[in-house]
mmCIF file of C-alpha atoms in Angstrom:
data_model
loop_
_atom_site.group_PDB
_atom_site.id
_atom_site.type_symbol
_atom_site.label_atom_id
_atom_site.label_comp_id
_atom_site.label_asym_id
_atom_site.label_seq_id
_atom_site.Cartn_x
_atom_site.Cartn_y
_atom_site.Cartn_z
ATOM 1 C CA MET A 13 130.324 23.343 66.801
ATOM 2 C CA THR A 14 129.187 25.058 70.409
ATOM 3 C CA TYR A 15 128.420 28.517 70.950
ATOM 4 C CA HIS A 16 129.034 30.459 74.484
ATOM 5 C CA PRO A 17 127.027 33.961 75.193
ATOM 6 C CA ARG A 18 128.980 37.120 76.011
ATOM 7 C CA PRO A 19 127.263 37.507 79.296
ATOM 8 C CA LYS A 20 126.349 40.965 79.841
ATOM 9 C CA ASN A 21 128.381 43.736 81.651
ATOM 10 C CA THR A 22 125.032 45.046 84.207
ATOM 11 C CA GLY A 23 127.025 46.488 86.570
ATOM 12 C CA PHE A 24 128.546 49.018 83.907
ATOM 13 C CA LEU A 25 124.370 49.756 83.702
ATOM 14 C CA ARG A 26 123.322 50.124 86.218
ATOM 15 C CA ALA A 27 126.217 53.016 87.113
ATOM 16 C CA HIS A 28 125.504 54.104 84.037
ATOM 17 C CA ARG A 29 121.209 54.696 85.288
ATOM 18 C CA LEU A 30 122.553 56.064 89.267
ATOM 19 C CA ARG A 31 124.776 58.627 87.036
ATOM 20 C CA ALA A 32 121.542 59.725 84.527
ATOM 21 C CA ALA A 33 119.914 60.166 87.447
ATOM 22 C CA GLY A 34 121.184 62.106 89.311
ATOM 23 C CA ALA A 35 121.905 64.380 87.240
ATOM 24 C CA ALA A 36 118.926 64.917 86.452
ATOM 25 C CA CYS A 37 117.992 65.183 89.982
ATOM 26 C CA VAL A 38 120.945 67.682 90.252
ATOM 27 C CA VAL A 39 119.086 69.292 87.233
ATOM 28 C CA LEU A 40 116.013 69.127 89.452
ATOM 29 C CA ALA A 41 117.165 70.564 92.485
ATOM 30 C CA ALA A 42 119.057 74.598 90.314
ATOM 31 C CA ALA A 43 115.853 74.233 89.189
ATOM 32 C CA LEU A 44 114.327 73.844 92.652
ATOM 33 C CA LEU A 45 116.088 75.922 94.171
ATOM 34 C CA THR A 46 116.123 78.892 91.409
ATOM 35 C CA GLY A 47 112.533 79.157 91.799
ATOM 36 C CA CYS A 48 112.733 79.833 95.478
ATOM 37 C CA GLY A 49 115.416 82.192 95.351
ATOM 38 C CA GLN A 50 113.398 83.931 92.961
ATOM 39 C CA ASP A 51 109.973 83.593 95.053
ATOM 40 C CA SER A 52 112.696 84.736 97.730
ATOM 41 C CA GLY A 53 113.950 88.216 96.052
ATOM 42 C CA SER A 54 110.572 89.092 94.550
ATOM 43 C CA THR A 55 108.734 88.808 98.200
ATOM 44 C CA SER A 56 111.855 90.429 99.695
ATOM 45 C CA THR A 57 111.859 93.434 96.713
ATOM 46 C CA GLY A 58 107.933 93.752 97.301
ATOM 47 C CA THR A 59 108.362 93.878 100.994
ATOM 48 C CA GLU A 60 111.387 97.303 100.292
ATOM 49 C CA THR A 61 109.056 98.493 97.470
ATOM 50 C CA SER A 62 106.046 98.808 99.724
ATOM 51 C CA GLU A 63 107.652 100.100 102.655
ATOM 52 C CA ALA A 64 109.623 103.261 100.142
ATOM 53 C CA ALA A 65 105.923 103.628 98.897
ATOM 54 C CA ARG A 66 104.905 104.707 103.076
ATOM 55 C CA ALA A 67 108.048 106.196 103.923
ATOM 56 C CA VAL A 68 108.055 108.721 100.807
ATOM 57 C CA PRO A 69 105.250 110.696 102.061
ATOM 58 C CA GLU A 70 106.166 110.432 105.330
ATOM 59 C CA ARG A 71 109.502 112.374 105.018
ATOM 60 C CA THR A 72 108.472 115.538 101.539
ATOM 61 C CA ALA A 73 105.431 115.845 103.430
ATOM 62 C CA SER A 74 105.863 118.614 105.221
ATOM 63 C CA PRO A 75 104.832 122.697 107.079
ATOM 64 C CA SER A 76 103.794 125.423 105.380
ATOM 65 C CA PRO A 77 105.955 128.118 105.563
ATOM 66 C CA SER A 78 104.217 130.955 108.296
ATOM 67 C CA PRO A 79 103.676 134.105 105.979
ATOM 68 C CA SER A 80 105.646 135.837 109.112
ATOM 69 C CA ALA A 81 109.109 133.766 108.440
ATOM 70 C CA SER A 82 109.698 135.852 106.406
ATOM 71 C CA LEU A 83 109.316 138.912 108.832
ATOM 72 C CA THR A 84 112.273 140.557 110.077
ATOM 73 C CA GLU A 85 111.700 139.858 114.598
ATOM 74 C CA ASP A 86 111.571 143.983 114.242
ATOM 75 C CA GLN A 87 108.415 143.858 111.725
ATOM 76 C CA GLN A 88 107.328 140.976 113.700
ATOM 77 C CA LYS A 89 106.500 143.277 116.405
ATOM 78 C CA ARG A 90 105.917 146.069 113.776
ATOM 79 C CA LYS A 91 102.753 144.325 112.919
ATOM 80 C CA LYS A 92 101.587 142.755 116.364
ATOM 81 C CA LEU A 93 102.170 146.273 117.999
ATOM 82 C CA LEU A 94 99.582 147.432 114.801
ATOM 83 C CA ALA A 95 97.227 145.153 115.969
ATOM 84 C CA SER A 96 96.986 145.709 119.032
ATOM 85 C CA THR A 97 95.994 149.985 118.467
ATOM 86 C CA LYS A 98 93.008 151.232 118.161
ATOM 87 C CA ILE A 99 93.508 154.890 118.527
ATOM 88 C CA THR A 100 95.499 156.203 115.226
ATOM 89 C CA PHE A 101 97.893 159.212 115.377
ATOM 90 C CA ASP A 102 95.800 161.740 115.049
ATOM 91 C CA LYS A 103 93.264 160.760 117.460
ATOM 92 C CA ALA A 104 96.425 160.348 119.927
ATOM 93 C CA VAL A 105 97.534 164.616 119.633
ATOM 94 C CA THR A 106 94.194 165.795 119.483
ATOM 95 C CA THR A 107 94.275 164.020 122.810
ATOM 96 C CA ALA A 108 97.450 164.758 123.836
ATOM 97 C CA GLU A 109 96.857 167.929 123.635
ATOM 98 C CA GLY A 110 94.155 168.947 125.047
ATOM 99 C CA ALA A 111 95.398 167.308 128.491
ATOM 100 C CA VAL A 112 97.564 170.485 128.717
ATOM 101 C CA GLN A 113 96.021 173.602 127.935
ATOM 102 C CA GLY A 114 96.815 175.059 125.697
ATOM 103 C CA GLY A 115 99.522 172.592 124.210
ATOM 104 C CA LYS A 116 101.651 171.986 120.849
ATOM 105 C CA VAL A 117 102.587 168.023 120.480
ATOM 106 C CA THR A 118 106.339 167.931 119.465
ATOM 107 C CA GLU A 119 106.870 164.635 120.310
ATOM 108 C CA LEU A 120 104.945 161.492 120.126
ATOM 109 C CA ASP A 121 106.009 157.571 119.789
ATOM 110 C CA LEU A 122 103.321 154.688 119.384
ATOM 111 C CA LYS A 123 105.107 152.178 121.944
ATOM 112 C CA GLY A 124 104.096 148.195 123.308
ATOM 113 C CA PRO A 125 102.958 147.421 126.877
ATOM 114 C CA GLY A 126 105.047 148.336 129.646
ATOM 115 C CA LYS A 127 107.218 150.691 127.644
ATOM 116 C CA SER A 128 107.781 154.128 129.492
ATOM 117 C CA ASP A 129 108.128 157.384 127.696
ATOM 118 C CA ASP A 130 112.194 156.404 126.864
ATOM 119 C CA ASP A 131 111.753 152.325 125.840
ATOM 120 C CA THR A 132 112.330 151.346 129.068
ATOM 121 C CA ASP A 133 109.632 148.729 130.683
ATOM 122 C CA ALA A 134 107.699 150.262 132.267
ATOM 123 C CA SER A 135 107.051 146.309 134.952
ATOM 124 C CA ALA A 136 111.467 146.406 135.155
ATOM 125 C CA SER A 137 111.744 150.078 136.721
ATOM 126 C CA ALA A 138 109.277 149.543 139.205
ATOM 127 C CA SER A 139 110.728 146.457 140.647
ATOM 128 C CA ALA A 140 114.049 148.172 140.405
ATOM 129 C CA SER A 141 112.919 151.005 142.266
ATOM 130 C CA ALA A 142 110.621 148.408 145.554
ATOM 131 C CA SER A 143 114.495 146.535 145.547
ATOM 132 C CA ALA A 144 115.789 150.323 146.202
ATOM 133 C CA SER A 145 113.448 150.895 148.739
ATOM 134 C CA ALA A 146 113.043 147.952 150.324
ATOM 135 C CA SER A 147 114.888 146.545 154.751
ATOM 136 C CA PRO A 148 117.425 145.150 155.034
ATOM 137 C CA THR A 149 115.846 141.899 155.269
ATOM 138 C CA GLY A 150 114.406 142.511 151.520
ATOM 139 C CA ALA A 151 111.042 142.419 152.761
ATOM 140 C CA SER A 152 108.707 144.744 150.929
ATOM 141 C CA SER A 153 108.930 147.758 153.408
ATOM 142 C CA SER A 154 104.931 148.243 152.695
ATOM 143 C CA PRO A 155 102.345 145.720 155.389
ATOM 144 C CA SER A 156 101.270 144.119 152.571
ATOM 145 C CA GLY A 157 104.188 143.942 151.255
ATOM 146 C CA SER A 158 103.410 146.321 147.391
ATOM 147 C CA SER A 159 106.482 148.122 146.344
ATOM 148 C CA ALA A 160 103.893 150.746 144.957
ATOM 149 C CA SER A 161 104.347 154.383 146.069
ATOM 150 C CA PRO A 162 101.095 156.109 145.459
ATOM 151 C CA SER A 163 102.470 157.833 142.836
ATOM 152 C CA ALA A 164 102.414 155.399 140.649
ATOM 153 C CA SER A 165 101.066 156.036 137.341
ATOM 154 C CA PRO A 166 98.451 153.823 136.060
ATOM 155 C CA SER A 167 99.996 150.853 132.898
ATOM 156 C CA ALA A 168 98.251 149.744 130.233
ATOM 157 C CA THR A 169 97.486 146.347 129.703
ATOM 158 C CA GLY A 170 98.272 146.824 125.678
ATOM 159 C CA PRO A 171 99.930 149.345 123.620
ATOM 160 C CA GLU A 172 100.038 153.248 124.562
ATOM 161 C CA TRP A 173 100.833 156.529 122.949
ATOM 162 C CA VAL A 174 103.225 158.854 124.459
ATOM 163 C CA ALA A 175 103.608 162.504 123.792
ATOM 164 C CA THR A 176 105.694 164.740 124.902
ATOM 165 C CA VAL A 177 103.479 168.624 124.559
ATOM 166 C CA ALA A 178 105.213 171.689 125.411
ATOM 167 C CA ALA A 179 103.028 174.887 126.671
ATOM 168 C CA LYS A 180 103.144 178.586 125.394
ATOM 169 C CA ASP A 181 105.956 178.825 127.298
ATOM 170 C CA GLY A 182 107.829 176.227 126.049
ATOM 171 C CA THR A 183 107.772 173.540 129.781
ATOM 172 C CA GLU A 184 107.488 170.308 128.629
ATOM 173 C CA HIS A 185 104.886 167.783 129.641
ATOM 174 C CA THR A 186 104.928 163.730 129.153
ATOM 175 C CA VAL A 187 101.794 162.955 127.862
ATOM 176 C CA ARG A 188 100.632 158.942 128.002
ATOM 177 C CA ILE A 189 97.117 157.842 125.598
ATOM 178 C CA ASP A 190 95.662 154.247 126.551
ATOM 179 C CA ALA A 191 96.269 152.832 122.230
ATOM 180 C CA VAL A 192 92.910 150.786 122.709
ATOM 181 C CA THR A 193 90.540 153.409 124.245
ATOM 182 C CA GLY A 194 92.500 156.588 124.127
ATOM 183 C CA LYS A 195 92.272 157.619 127.950
ATOM 184 C CA VAL A 196 94.878 159.783 129.407
ATOM 185 C CA LEU A 197 97.056 157.930 131.293
ATOM 186 C CA GLN A 198 99.012 159.537 132.778
ATOM 187 C CA SER A 199 100.304 163.702 132.076
ATOM 188 C CA VAL A 200 103.457 165.590 133.944
ATOM 189 C CA ALA A 201 105.041 168.200 133.814
ATOM 190 C CA GLU A 202 109.096 167.303 132.896
ATOM 191 C CA THR A 203 111.188 168.904 136.792
ATOM 192 C CA ASP A 204 114.145 168.914 134.395
ATOM 193 C CA GLN A 205 114.021 172.466 131.831
ATOM 194 C CA ASP A 206 115.629 175.226 133.183
ATOM 195 C CA ALA A 207 114.769 179.032 131.383
ATOM 196 C CA GLU A 208 117.138 178.216 128.663
ATOM 197 C CA ASP A 209 115.353 174.754 127.292
ATOM 198 C CA LYS A 210 111.617 176.696 127.880
ATOM 199 C CA SER A 211 112.295 178.920 125.374
ATOM 200 C CA ARG A 212 114.764 176.942 122.970
ATOM 201 C CA THR A 213 110.524 174.563 122.798
ATOM 202 C CA ALA A 214 108.845 178.132 122.724
ATOM 203 C CA ALA A 215 111.063 178.773 119.493
ATOM 204 C CA ARG A 216 110.542 175.531 117.774
ATOM 205 C CA ILE A 217 106.243 176.444 118.477
ATOM 206 C CA ALA A 218 106.745 178.758 116.511
ATOM 207 C CA LYS A 219 108.368 178.456 113.739
ATOM 208 C CA ALA A 220 106.088 174.905 113.640
ATOM 209 C CA THR A 221 103.716 176.530 110.780
ATOM 210 C CA GLN A 222 103.031 172.329 109.427
ATOM 211 C CA THR A 223 101.253 171.164 112.111
ATOM 212 C CA PRO A 224 101.608 166.895 113.205
ATOM 213 C CA GLN A 225 98.816 166.110 111.146
ATOM 214 C CA GLN A 226 99.986 168.078 108.242
ATOM 215 C CA ALA A 227 103.531 167.514 108.112
ATOM 216 C CA ALA A 228 101.804 163.202 108.968
ATOM 217 C CA LYS A 229 99.323 163.886 105.976
ATOM 218 C CA ALA A 230 103.339 164.193 103.718
ATOM 219 C CA ALA A 231 103.959 161.871 105.344
ATOM 220 C CA THR A 232 102.243 159.477 104.256
ATOM 221 C CA ASP A 233 101.642 161.065 100.466
ATOM 222 C CA LYS A 234 105.217 160.144 100.331
ATOM 223 C CA ALA A 235 105.780 156.854 101.938
ATOM 224 C CA LYS A 236 102.308 154.646 102.467
ATOM 225 C CA GLY A 237 101.105 153.809 105.070
ATOM 226 C CA THR A 238 100.471 153.746 108.894
ATOM 227 C CA VAL A 239 101.869 156.820 111.049
ATOM 228 C CA THR A 240 103.827 155.034 114.637
ATOM 229 C CA SER A 241 106.354 158.116 115.171
ATOM 230 C CA LEU A 242 106.541 161.486 115.218
ATOM 231 C CA ASP A 243 109.192 164.480 116.336
ATOM 232 C CA LEU A 244 109.808 168.174 115.887
ATOM 233 C CA ASP A 245 113.560 168.500 115.936
ATOM 234 C CA ASP A 246 116.332 169.827 113.689
ATOM 235 C CA ASN A 247 117.664 167.975 110.801
ATOM 236 C CA ASP A 248 121.907 167.422 109.798
ATOM 237 C CA LYS A 249 121.486 170.960 108.326
ATOM 238 C CA LYS A 250 119.839 172.759 111.302
ATOM 239 C CA VAL A 251 116.515 172.640 109.265
ATOM 240 C CA LEU A 252 113.625 172.840 111.088
ATOM 241 C CA VAL A 253 111.492 169.658 110.628
ATOM 242 C CA TRP A 254 109.418 166.987 112.170
ATOM 243 C CA SER A 255 110.394 163.892 111.514
ATOM 244 C CA VAL A 256 108.075 160.978 110.823
ATOM 245 C CA ASP A 257 107.922 156.985 110.607
ATOM 246 C CA VAL A 258 105.478 155.631 108.797
ATOM 247 C CA VAL A 259 104.338 151.988 108.623
ATOM 248 C CA ALA A 260 104.488 150.033 105.194
ATOM 249 C CA LYS A 261 101.505 146.808 104.382
ATOM 250 C CA ASP A 262 105.316 144.781 104.462
ATOM 251 C CA TYR A 263 105.857 145.997 107.462
ATOM 252 C CA LYS A 264 108.753 148.222 106.291
ATOM 253 C CA GLU A 265 108.827 151.300 108.187
ATOM 254 C CA THR A 266 109.873 154.527 106.521
ATOM 255 C CA THR A 267 112.095 157.743 108.434
ATOM 256 C CA VAL A 268 110.226 160.310 105.698
ATOM 257 C CA ASP A 269 111.496 163.659 106.805
ATOM 258 C CA ILE A 270 109.138 167.463 106.413
ATOM 259 C CA ASP A 271 110.292 170.936 106.376
ATOM 260 C CA ALA A 272 108.436 172.380 110.191
ATOM 261 C CA ALA A 273 107.931 175.099 107.874
ATOM 262 C CA THR A 274 106.698 174.543 104.355
ATOM 263 C CA GLY A 275 105.494 171.447 104.434
ATOM 264 C CA SER A 276 108.150 169.792 101.962
ATOM 265 C CA VAL A 277 109.739 165.796 102.063
ATOM 266 C CA THR A 278 113.026 166.750 102.655
ATOM 267 C CA GLY A 279 114.977 163.337 103.370
ATOM 268 C CA GLU A 280 113.740 160.126 103.347
ATOM 269 C CA ASP A 281 115.311 156.748 104.582
ATOM 270 C CA VAL A 282 113.997 152.776 104.914
ATOM 271 C CA ASP A 283 114.516 150.572 107.039
ATOM 272 C CA ASP A 284 114.603 146.799 105.868
ATOM 273 C CA ASP A 285 115.028 145.080 109.659
#
C-alpha cells in the first residue's frame, strides 16, 4: 500500500496571516490616532487655558472709583467753590459793611466766578447788552470792536461774595467782594427802592439785635460746617430770622434759621442734593 501525503492548504494559511497582520495594523493605527488626538487636545486645551489666563486680568482689572463719584452735582459744585475760596464769610461781612458808611449786612452769598447778585452769568449779561447796542450790521458800535461799557464793573477771576448792605436810612447797596483777595470789586446803591422799601429795611435792621456773625455762630453750633450764605428776612410765621446756609464736610447743605432778636434756633432744613 502506497502512502500519499495530503497536500497542505497554503491558501488558507496565507489568508489567515494576512487577516492577522491587518488586524494588528488596525490596532496600531487606532493607538496612533488616539495618541495624536490626546496630544492635539492637550495642546488646544493648554492654549485655551493660557489665553484665558491672560484675558481674566484684563476683564477684572478696573480703575478705582473716584472719591467724587459718590457726590451729587450740587455737592461737587460746593466742593469746587469752597476749595477756591480764601476769604471767610466773617471777613466778607466786615469788608462789605466797611464799603457803606454806617451800613449793616442784610444778605451775603458766596458765588462762583462770573456770577452776579441774581446768580446769572455776568459774561452772558454783558454779551446781551452788546447785542442790544450793536449796529444793524451786527458790528460793534465801538471802533475797537469791544462791547464793554464805561460803567462796566470789574470781574473776579474766581469766586466772590455778593452782599446786600443797608445804610441807616434803609437804602440798600450791592457790594461785590473778591473771595480770593478780599478786594471790593463793586459797591453800588439800589435805584429801584421807594420810601416804603427803605422804611421796611431800616425797621428790620433796628429789630435784628443779633449780628450776622452771632447768627452764623449759632447756626454752626447746630450744624457743623462752613457758612456760605445768610439772609435777614421774615419766616413763614412772620418772625424775623437769619437764614444761614452751612456746608458740611460731605458737602451737604443745611439751612438753619436763627431768631434775629433772641439768637435761638427756630428751624433746620437739610439739603441732601
